[in-house]
Amino acid sequence: MAQPGATVYATLGAVIARTPSRLRRDDRVLRIAPRPETAGTATSSLWFEQAMAHETGPVAPDTPVPARADIVIVGGGFTGLWTALALKRRRPGADVVLLEADLCGSGASGRNGGFLLTSWSKFASLRKVCGETDAVAYATAVADGVAAIAAFCQEHAIDALIRRRGWLWAATSDAQVDAWAEVLEQLDAAGAQPFARLDRDAVQGLTGSVVHRGGILDPAAAVLQPALLARGLARAARQAGVTVCEHAPVDTITPGIRPALTTRQGPISAERVVLATGAWSAAIPEVRRGMVVIASDVVASEPVPERLAALGFARGLAVSDSRRLVNYYRQSEDGRLVFGKGGGDVARHGRIGAGLLGASPRAADVTGQMHYVFPALSDLAAARSWRGPVDFSITGLPFFTALADRPGVIVGAGFSGSGVGPAYTAGEILAALALDCDDHPGPEGLCRLPAGRMPPEPLRFAGAAVVRNAVARKEADEDGGRPSGRITRGLAALDPTSFAHRGRPR
């Protein structure tokens, strides 16, 4: 579905942010934004701390960065690791080097809500950008990829705690009811029926929450412990022959026939460079024009498995409501209530500082939403909180493309809050692009930078704060059954990222 307000933002951006379509040669050098180190500090997520606790024995020294490679991947999250594994499967003899600024999984891949989702909820946007046939093909590939992730983990003894009870797209206020109607209508027209329609009683029975008004269920989806998956993929990549270099941040990339990278450990050159840095891809001007980086915040309670069981909240179920500042929630394996909320701080100029990677400054607000959804747990406190950056594209969809003015450089980003499941398919697409192969599941509509552009700074940053506050007021009114004022409704309509129809931070 077209994002309300997206046309306004695209028009403003086109008028105000007119930049040359071609880069001067001196401007082609990519300067990669530094990432604050997070591993082993108070800024780590609960998931990452748990995953690192599983890694016993002496700490191996960091693998040095070699001087040459066939393909270099920048980024040790899900997209980079799946790309590396796909490259070695397609071309076992390829010399593949993966560079990670900190530890694999310490970035966004290890600090999301742990939802393993398909892309069927994004079908309206996929249909608009790619056409119906390609939209069905891509969404089917992502759904197959979710199953492939589970199979890969079983084959390689990665216990990522994958529990498949499905994903529930729910309504927690009257205003949210039937938020999924357009998606279902278009899926029916395309002959695809991945969702099961549930009434109020069925949804309340699955969640144990009386505030739910109804929903639809995607049974192919699951929950998992994301950092355990990331750490397991890093081990599998090494076993497959990938040179994985951690604590190897990249400073610059000079495009060319053989791109050259400078790292803190020394230079390296390659035939192709794949940028799999997610939200950090906003450091690239042409990417930043069609993408905004927004924080998503998560809290986790102490383990209360008996209370959640008594409530009736199904273990293994992932739930998202239908507000723009989306709430998303599930149980952890040890019986914690894990509750997240999208629509946090916006990264100015796409720069991701420690403020988007630390403990959540919105923990009290997120906990308040948790109590709203689960009033029977209104005494339950947040024992931990964390946050992570989400790379929202202007289309709400990921994109995979070679950068026209930067020879040898390929980028994949824009997952818009639902990247854990689609990252497997992203790896297949990026590996094929790096090897100049055409047999990948990426439709033409996703194999280019997103059309349109966000407004430039400082308008983007200031406007985002105003619009976000309006959305929050409107949704608070909806929760209370109150009408919103005309100004609040008008400002909320300018939101350039649709959390209800395009993606939910996980």
XYZ file of C-alpha atoms in Angstrom:
506
model
C 0.000 0.000 0.000
C 1.291 3.468 -0.806
C 2.495 5.181 2.342
C 0.335 8.097 3.471
C 2.467 11.175 3.086
C 5.171 9.458 1.045
C 4.291 11.511 -2.034
C 4.581 14.707 -0.011
C 8.021 13.744 1.255
C 9.191 12.607 -2.170
C 8.051 15.881 -3.737
C 9.716 17.979 -1.045
C 12.886 16.003 -1.459
C 12.896 16.393 -5.231
C 12.432 20.147 -4.986
C 14.747 20.913 -2.077
C 17.410 18.226 -2.324
C 18.398 18.522 -5.962
C 21.812 16.991 -6.391
C 23.778 16.068 -9.511
C 22.883 12.671 -10.929
C 26.544 11.873 -11.430
C 29.325 11.983 -8.873
C 32.640 13.692 -9.447
C 35.489 11.208 -9.392
C 36.794 12.581 -6.078
C 33.361 12.032 -4.522
C 33.202 8.346 -5.361
C 35.236 7.279 -2.336
C 32.877 5.901 0.291
C 33.589 6.959 3.849
C 31.982 4.395 6.098
C 30.350 5.723 9.257
C 32.036 4.305 12.361
C 30.012 1.989 14.593
C 30.434 2.289 18.370
C 31.644 -0.997 19.790
C 28.851 -2.747 21.673
C 29.947 -6.267 22.433
C 30.398 -7.081 26.099
C 29.247 -3.668 27.313
C 26.102 -2.317 28.939
C 24.802 -1.396 25.485
C 24.512 -5.032 24.356
C 21.087 -6.595 24.002
C 19.932 -9.392 26.266
C 20.035 -11.690 23.248
C 23.687 -10.947 22.517
C 24.772 -11.368 26.118
C 23.037 -14.743 26.246
C 24.645 -15.824 22.978
C 28.142 -14.834 24.075
C 27.662 -16.724 27.339
C 27.269 -19.887 25.256
C 30.721 -19.419 23.753
C 33.002 -21.036 26.293
C 36.704 -21.676 26.080
C 39.623 -19.375 25.321
C 38.964 -16.417 23.077
C 40.614 -16.930 19.705
C 42.699 -14.050 18.356
C 41.103 -11.920 15.673
C 41.701 -13.132 12.137
C 43.956 -10.613 10.345
C 42.609 -8.878 7.274
C 44.276 -10.282 4.137
C 45.560 -7.980 1.420
C 43.442 -9.438 -1.393
C 40.197 -11.317 -1.944
C 37.790 -12.155 -4.736
C 34.806 -10.692 -2.877
C 34.711 -8.631 0.301
C 31.532 -8.385 2.349
C 31.230 -5.493 4.777
C 28.934 -6.325 7.669
C 28.688 -9.413 9.887
C 24.939 -9.455 10.445
C 22.359 -11.734 8.861
C 22.585 -10.249 5.360
C 26.368 -10.367 5.215
C 26.622 -13.882 6.649
C 23.929 -15.357 4.388
C 25.615 -13.649 1.417
C 28.950 -15.204 2.353
C 27.413 -18.668 2.670
C 25.561 -18.294 -0.628
C 28.778 -17.232 -2.372
C 30.656 -20.292 -1.131
C 27.796 -22.567 -2.159
C 27.671 -21.060 -5.650
C 31.431 -20.851 -6.103
C 33.287 -22.962 -3.496
C 36.700 -21.826 -4.750
C 35.962 -18.113 -4.339
C 38.109 -16.226 -1.843
C 35.440 -14.545 0.293
C 36.363 -12.191 3.138
C 33.797 -10.799 5.578
C 34.699 -7.687 7.576
C 32.782 -6.881 10.765
C 33.408 -3.735 12.800
C 32.732 -5.436 16.143
C 31.554 -9.026 16.655
C 29.215 -10.790 14.242
C 25.657 -10.281 15.452
C 26.430 -7.376 17.780
C 24.633 -4.844 15.587
C 20.989 -4.796 14.533
C 20.942 -8.554 13.871
C 21.454 -9.279 17.550
C 19.187 -6.616 19.024
C 15.805 -7.045 17.306
C 12.700 -8.693 18.753
C 13.538 -12.115 17.327
C 10.712 -12.404 14.774
C 11.359 -14.738 11.831
C 8.797 -13.442 9.324
C 7.826 -13.799 5.691
C 7.093 -10.801 3.446
C 3.406 -11.493 2.793
C 2.342 -8.541 4.960
C 4.180 -6.257 2.517
C 2.350 -7.612 -0.514
C 0.530 -4.369 -1.334
C 3.840 -2.486 -1.494
C 5.520 -5.331 -3.380
C 2.722 -5.358 -5.939
C 3.024 -1.627 -6.493
C 6.799 -1.670 -6.944
C 7.267 -5.044 -8.671
C 3.935 -6.004 -10.218
C 1.712 -8.857 -9.096
C 3.633 -11.765 -10.621
C 7.017 -10.702 -9.252
C 5.457 -9.786 -5.908
C 4.078 -13.302 -5.499
C 7.371 -14.860 -6.624
C 9.471 -12.797 -4.220
C 7.138 -13.287 -1.250
C 7.102 -17.017 -1.953
C 10.925 -17.042 -2.072
C 11.105 -15.286 1.304
C 8.614 -17.744 2.817
C 10.712 -20.616 1.453
C 13.753 -18.866 2.927
C 12.207 -18.894 6.400
C 11.870 -22.664 6.123
C 15.430 -22.863 4.749
C 16.767 -21.010 7.796
C 15.246 -23.609 10.104
C 16.620 -26.432 7.946
C 20.093 -24.855 7.847
C 20.146 -24.546 11.625
C 19.209 -28.194 12.019
C 21.835 -29.300 9.504
C 24.603 -27.247 11.109
C 23.642 -27.803 14.764
C 22.772 -24.147 15.374
C 20.308 -24.021 18.258
C 18.775 -20.629 17.550
C 15.678 -21.572 19.577
C 13.404 -21.385 16.542
C 9.808 -21.950 17.622
C 7.161 -21.843 14.908
C 3.670 -20.892 16.079
C 3.165 -18.208 13.449
C 2.924 -14.436 13.340
C -0.257 -12.671 14.365
C -1.048 -9.330 12.742
C -3.469 -7.979 15.303
C -5.668 -5.027 16.200
C -5.551 -3.625 19.735
C -8.007 -0.778 19.187
C -11.127 -0.272 17.093
C -9.161 2.033 14.768
C -6.789 -0.826 13.878
C -9.443 -3.362 12.925
C -9.080 -4.549 9.325
C -5.754 -2.749 8.826
C -4.862 -5.825 6.784
C -7.920 -5.654 4.508
C -6.121 -4.266 1.446
C -3.320 -6.814 1.714
C -5.802 -9.695 1.952
C -7.828 -8.345 -0.958
C -4.767 -8.139 -3.194
C -3.504 -11.549 -2.083
C -6.878 -13.102 -2.865
C -6.822 -11.506 -6.313
C -3.347 -12.959 -6.884
C -4.450 -16.425 -5.818
C -2.296 -16.452 -2.680
C -3.730 -17.156 0.768
C -0.906 -17.271 3.301
C -2.981 -15.840 6.156
C -5.721 -17.368 8.283
C -8.438 -14.945 9.396
C -9.125 -15.006 13.138
C -11.966 -13.446 15.087
C -11.712 -11.602 18.390
C -12.151 -14.709 20.534
C -9.507 -16.667 18.660
C -6.961 -13.853 18.908
C -7.640 -13.295 22.585
C -7.264 -17.021 23.123
C -3.801 -17.020 21.541
C -2.540 -13.880 23.285
C -4.372 -13.949 26.600
C -5.086 -10.240 26.137
C -8.595 -8.811 26.210
C -7.588 -5.695 24.251
C -7.204 -7.607 20.979
C -10.066 -7.033 18.518
C -9.083 -9.548 15.844
C -6.268 -10.385 13.468
C -4.801 -12.630 10.814
C -2.199 -15.366 11.290
C 0.751 -16.291 9.079
C 1.529 -19.865 10.216
C 4.851 -19.953 8.331
C 6.466 -17.412 10.664
C 8.350 -18.128 13.883
C 10.321 -16.631 16.732
C 13.991 -17.262 17.480
C 16.951 -16.063 19.522
C 18.539 -13.816 16.880
C 22.016 -13.470 18.345
C 22.364 -17.249 18.637
C 21.530 -17.481 14.941
C 24.072 -14.789 14.017
C 26.860 -16.388 16.045
C 26.008 -19.797 14.590
C 26.080 -18.430 11.044
C 29.506 -16.924 11.690
C 30.804 -20.355 12.734
C 29.199 -21.968 9.694
C 30.736 -19.358 7.400
C 34.208 -20.064 8.772
C 33.648 -23.799 8.314
C 32.616 -23.128 4.707
C 35.937 -21.372 4.046
C 34.936 -17.735 4.502
C 37.598 -15.550 6.114
C 35.646 -13.809 8.885
C 37.487 -10.818 10.330
C 35.924 -9.344 13.461
C 37.009 -6.052 15.044
C 37.875 -4.936 11.517
C 35.948 -1.700 10.875
C 36.169 -0.308 7.349
C 37.079 3.363 6.988
C 36.907 3.946 3.226
C 36.079 2.129 0.003
C 37.560 3.362 -3.260
C 35.457 1.993 -6.143
C 37.014 0.876 -9.397
C 37.825 -2.134 -11.515
C 39.263 -3.598 -8.329
C 37.822 -1.707 -5.345
C 40.204 -0.930 -2.492
C 39.215 -0.811 1.171
C 41.048 0.654 4.121
C 40.440 -0.966 7.486
C 41.821 -0.442 10.964
C 43.929 -3.557 10.364
C 45.228 -2.584 6.940
C 44.160 -2.375 3.270
C 42.404 -5.022 1.207
C 41.303 -5.103 -2.444
C 38.754 -7.265 -4.225
C 36.882 -7.753 -7.478
C 33.565 -6.901 -5.789
C 32.499 -5.330 -2.508
C 29.108 -6.144 -1.016
C 27.864 -3.640 1.539
C 25.616 -5.538 3.952
C 25.582 -2.942 6.698
C 21.825 -2.353 6.960
C 21.072 0.968 8.609
C 24.740 1.965 8.358
C 24.266 2.053 4.567
C 22.725 5.494 5.149
C 26.316 6.765 5.104
C 26.064 6.519 1.297
C 24.424 9.712 -0.040
C 22.483 8.066 -2.857
C 21.140 5.437 -0.444
C 20.321 7.993 2.250
C 18.094 9.920 -0.155
C 15.615 7.037 -0.162
C 16.029 5.773 3.377
C 15.594 6.963 6.933
C 17.119 5.360 10.035
C 14.819 5.085 13.050
C 15.411 3.465 16.435
C 13.267 0.601 17.640
C 13.116 -0.052 21.393
C 12.708 -3.321 23.281
C 12.122 -4.231 26.934
C 12.187 -7.652 28.544
C 10.731 -8.683 31.887
C 12.227 -11.087 34.353
C 11.298 -14.714 33.574
C 7.619 -15.251 34.464
C 6.723 -18.449 32.562
C 3.975 -19.480 34.983
C 2.179 -16.147 34.671
C 2.389 -16.155 30.880
C 1.112 -19.733 30.778
C -1.772 -18.839 33.100
C -2.577 -15.872 30.879
C -2.711 -18.136 27.828
C -0.060 -16.355 25.743
C 1.015 -19.002 23.238
C 4.705 -19.857 23.373
C 6.399 -19.416 20.003
C 3.841 -16.881 18.774
C 4.999 -13.537 17.356
C 2.494 -10.663 17.565
C 2.414 -7.169 16.068
C -0.407 -4.685 16.334
C -1.489 -2.362 13.523
C -0.407 1.040 14.752
C 2.242 3.032 12.930
C 4.427 3.221 16.035
C 4.027 -0.515 16.101
C 4.013 -2.666 19.230
C 5.467 -6.165 18.814
C 5.732 -8.882 21.450
C 6.513 -12.527 22.159
C 7.765 -14.853 24.884
C 11.427 -15.688 25.224
C 12.560 -19.253 25.707
C 13.066 -18.631 29.430
C 9.580 -17.163 29.866
C 10.231 -13.437 29.662
C 7.704 -11.118 28.082
C 9.680 -9.339 25.351
C 7.915 -6.204 24.128
C 9.133 -3.764 21.485
C 7.984 -0.529 19.953
C 8.918 1.152 16.688
C 9.181 4.805 15.806
C 11.977 5.949 18.105
C 14.676 8.533 17.492
C 15.682 9.416 13.948
C 19.371 9.347 13.017
C 20.439 12.805 11.862
C 22.225 12.638 8.491
C 21.938 8.853 8.786
C 24.671 8.806 11.457
C 24.199 6.031 13.993
C 25.796 6.909 17.303
C 25.818 5.117 20.615
C 22.412 6.655 21.384
C 20.765 4.290 18.893
C 22.548 1.249 20.316
C 22.319 1.606 24.079
C 19.698 0.986 26.718
C 16.333 2.340 25.634
C 15.522 5.893 26.758
C 11.885 5.005 26.004
C 11.789 2.013 28.357
C 9.062 3.571 30.513
C 6.890 4.343 27.480
C 7.401 0.873 26.015
C 6.584 -0.697 29.383
C 3.432 1.420 29.508
C 2.378 -0.015 26.148
C 3.119 -3.514 27.450
C 0.757 -2.857 30.350
C -1.890 -1.514 27.950
C -1.782 -4.692 25.867
C -1.499 -6.986 28.898
C -3.447 -5.281 31.706
C -3.298 -8.468 33.774
C 0.487 -7.942 33.927
C 0.368 -4.275 34.896
C 2.721 -4.940 37.814
C 5.359 -6.500 35.546
C 8.500 -4.352 35.286
C 11.123 -4.148 32.558
C 14.242 -5.920 33.765
C 16.250 -5.085 30.629
C 15.975 -2.685 27.716
C 17.873 -2.096 24.510
C 17.390 -0.513 21.114
C 18.640 -0.811 17.567
C 18.564 1.091 14.252
C 16.028 0.226 11.553
C 16.681 1.056 7.892
C 13.309 2.195 6.546
C 13.264 2.708 2.795
C 10.825 5.140 1.228
C 9.014 2.162 -0.328
C 9.083 0.086 2.843
C 10.903 -2.631 0.864
C 14.507 -3.845 0.675
C 16.675 -3.103 -2.340
C 19.695 -4.825 -3.861
C 21.795 -3.103 -6.479
C 25.182 -2.169 -7.834
C 25.880 1.525 -7.265
C 25.985 3.187 -10.672
C 28.701 5.723 -9.893
C 30.777 3.456 -7.655
C 32.155 0.592 -9.802
C 32.467 -2.750 -8.088
C 30.258 -1.848 -5.102
C 26.928 -3.604 -4.415
C 24.545 -2.717 -1.609
C 21.591 -4.417 0.049
C 19.524 -2.543 2.634
C 16.098 -1.065 3.403
C 14.573 -4.045 5.224
C 12.254 -1.640 7.036
C 11.976 -3.579 10.264
C 11.490 -7.108 8.917
C 14.940 -8.315 7.965
C 15.560 -11.503 9.929
C 13.580 -13.751 7.586
C 14.173 -11.912 4.280
C 17.939 -11.786 4.933
C 18.283 -15.349 3.665
C 16.781 -14.396 0.303
C 18.817 -11.182 0.345
C 21.972 -13.264 0.618
C 20.969 -15.274 -2.432
C 20.322 -12.097 -4.427
C 23.512 -10.304 -3.387
C 25.694 -13.355 -3.999
C 24.287 -13.694 -7.512
C 24.823 -9.992 -8.209
C 28.426 -10.199 -6.962
C 29.066 -13.150 -9.293
C 27.219 -11.549 -12.246
C 24.605 -14.317 -12.230
C 20.989 -13.762 -13.277
C 19.420 -16.709 -11.455
C 18.370 -15.007 -8.261
C 14.920 -14.386 -6.701
C 15.199 -10.593 -6.764
C 12.533 -8.931 -8.922
C 13.600 -5.998 -11.060
C 11.627 -3.603 -8.881
C 13.847 -4.409 -5.875
C 17.146 -4.520 -7.784
C 17.574 -0.762 -7.879
C 17.602 2.128 -5.438
C 14.099 3.045 -4.236
C 12.328 5.674 -6.312
C 11.710 9.045 -4.686
C 13.714 10.630 -1.948
C 13.332 11.816 1.593
C 13.651 15.533 2.315
C 17.178 16.706 3.190
C 18.513 17.724 6.572
C 17.647 19.633 8.648
C 14.069 19.353 7.352
C 14.110 15.563 7.613
C 15.191 15.475 11.271
C 12.970 18.322 12.490
C 9.983 17.177 10.477
C 10.343 13.605 11.701
C 10.089 14.728 15.327
C 6.935 16.751 14.661
C 5.282 13.976 12.661
C 6.270 11.252 15.133
C 4.787 13.208 18.042
C 1.572 13.701 16.083
C 1.347 9.982 15.338
C 1.881 9.212 19.028
C -0.914 11.620 20.029
C -3.265 10.184 17.415
C -2.629 6.619 18.533
C -3.078 7.541 22.198
C -6.438 9.039 21.222
C -7.341 5.839 19.380
C -6.417 3.722 22.404
C -8.736 5.873 24.511
C -11.523 5.926 21.944
C -11.186 9.685 21.442
C -11.201 11.623 18.153
C -7.979 13.426 17.257
C -7.812 17.074 16.282
C -7.521 18.114 12.655
C -3.915 19.321 13.011
C -2.834 16.093 14.690
C -4.471 14.018 11.945
C -2.900 16.135 9.217
C 0.597 15.915 10.652
C 0.293 12.186 11.302
C -0.638 11.653 7.639
C 2.814 12.942 6.628
C 4.541 9.930 8.178
C 6.905 8.656 5.443
C 7.177 5.129 6.900
C 4.125 2.931 7.228
C 4.533 0.679 10.202
C 1.090 -0.831 9.651
C 1.449 -1.841 6.007
C 5.141 -1.783 5.133
C 7.072 -3.160 8.026
C 7.429 -3.497 11.734
C 10.668 -3.041 13.607
C 11.597 -6.368 15.133
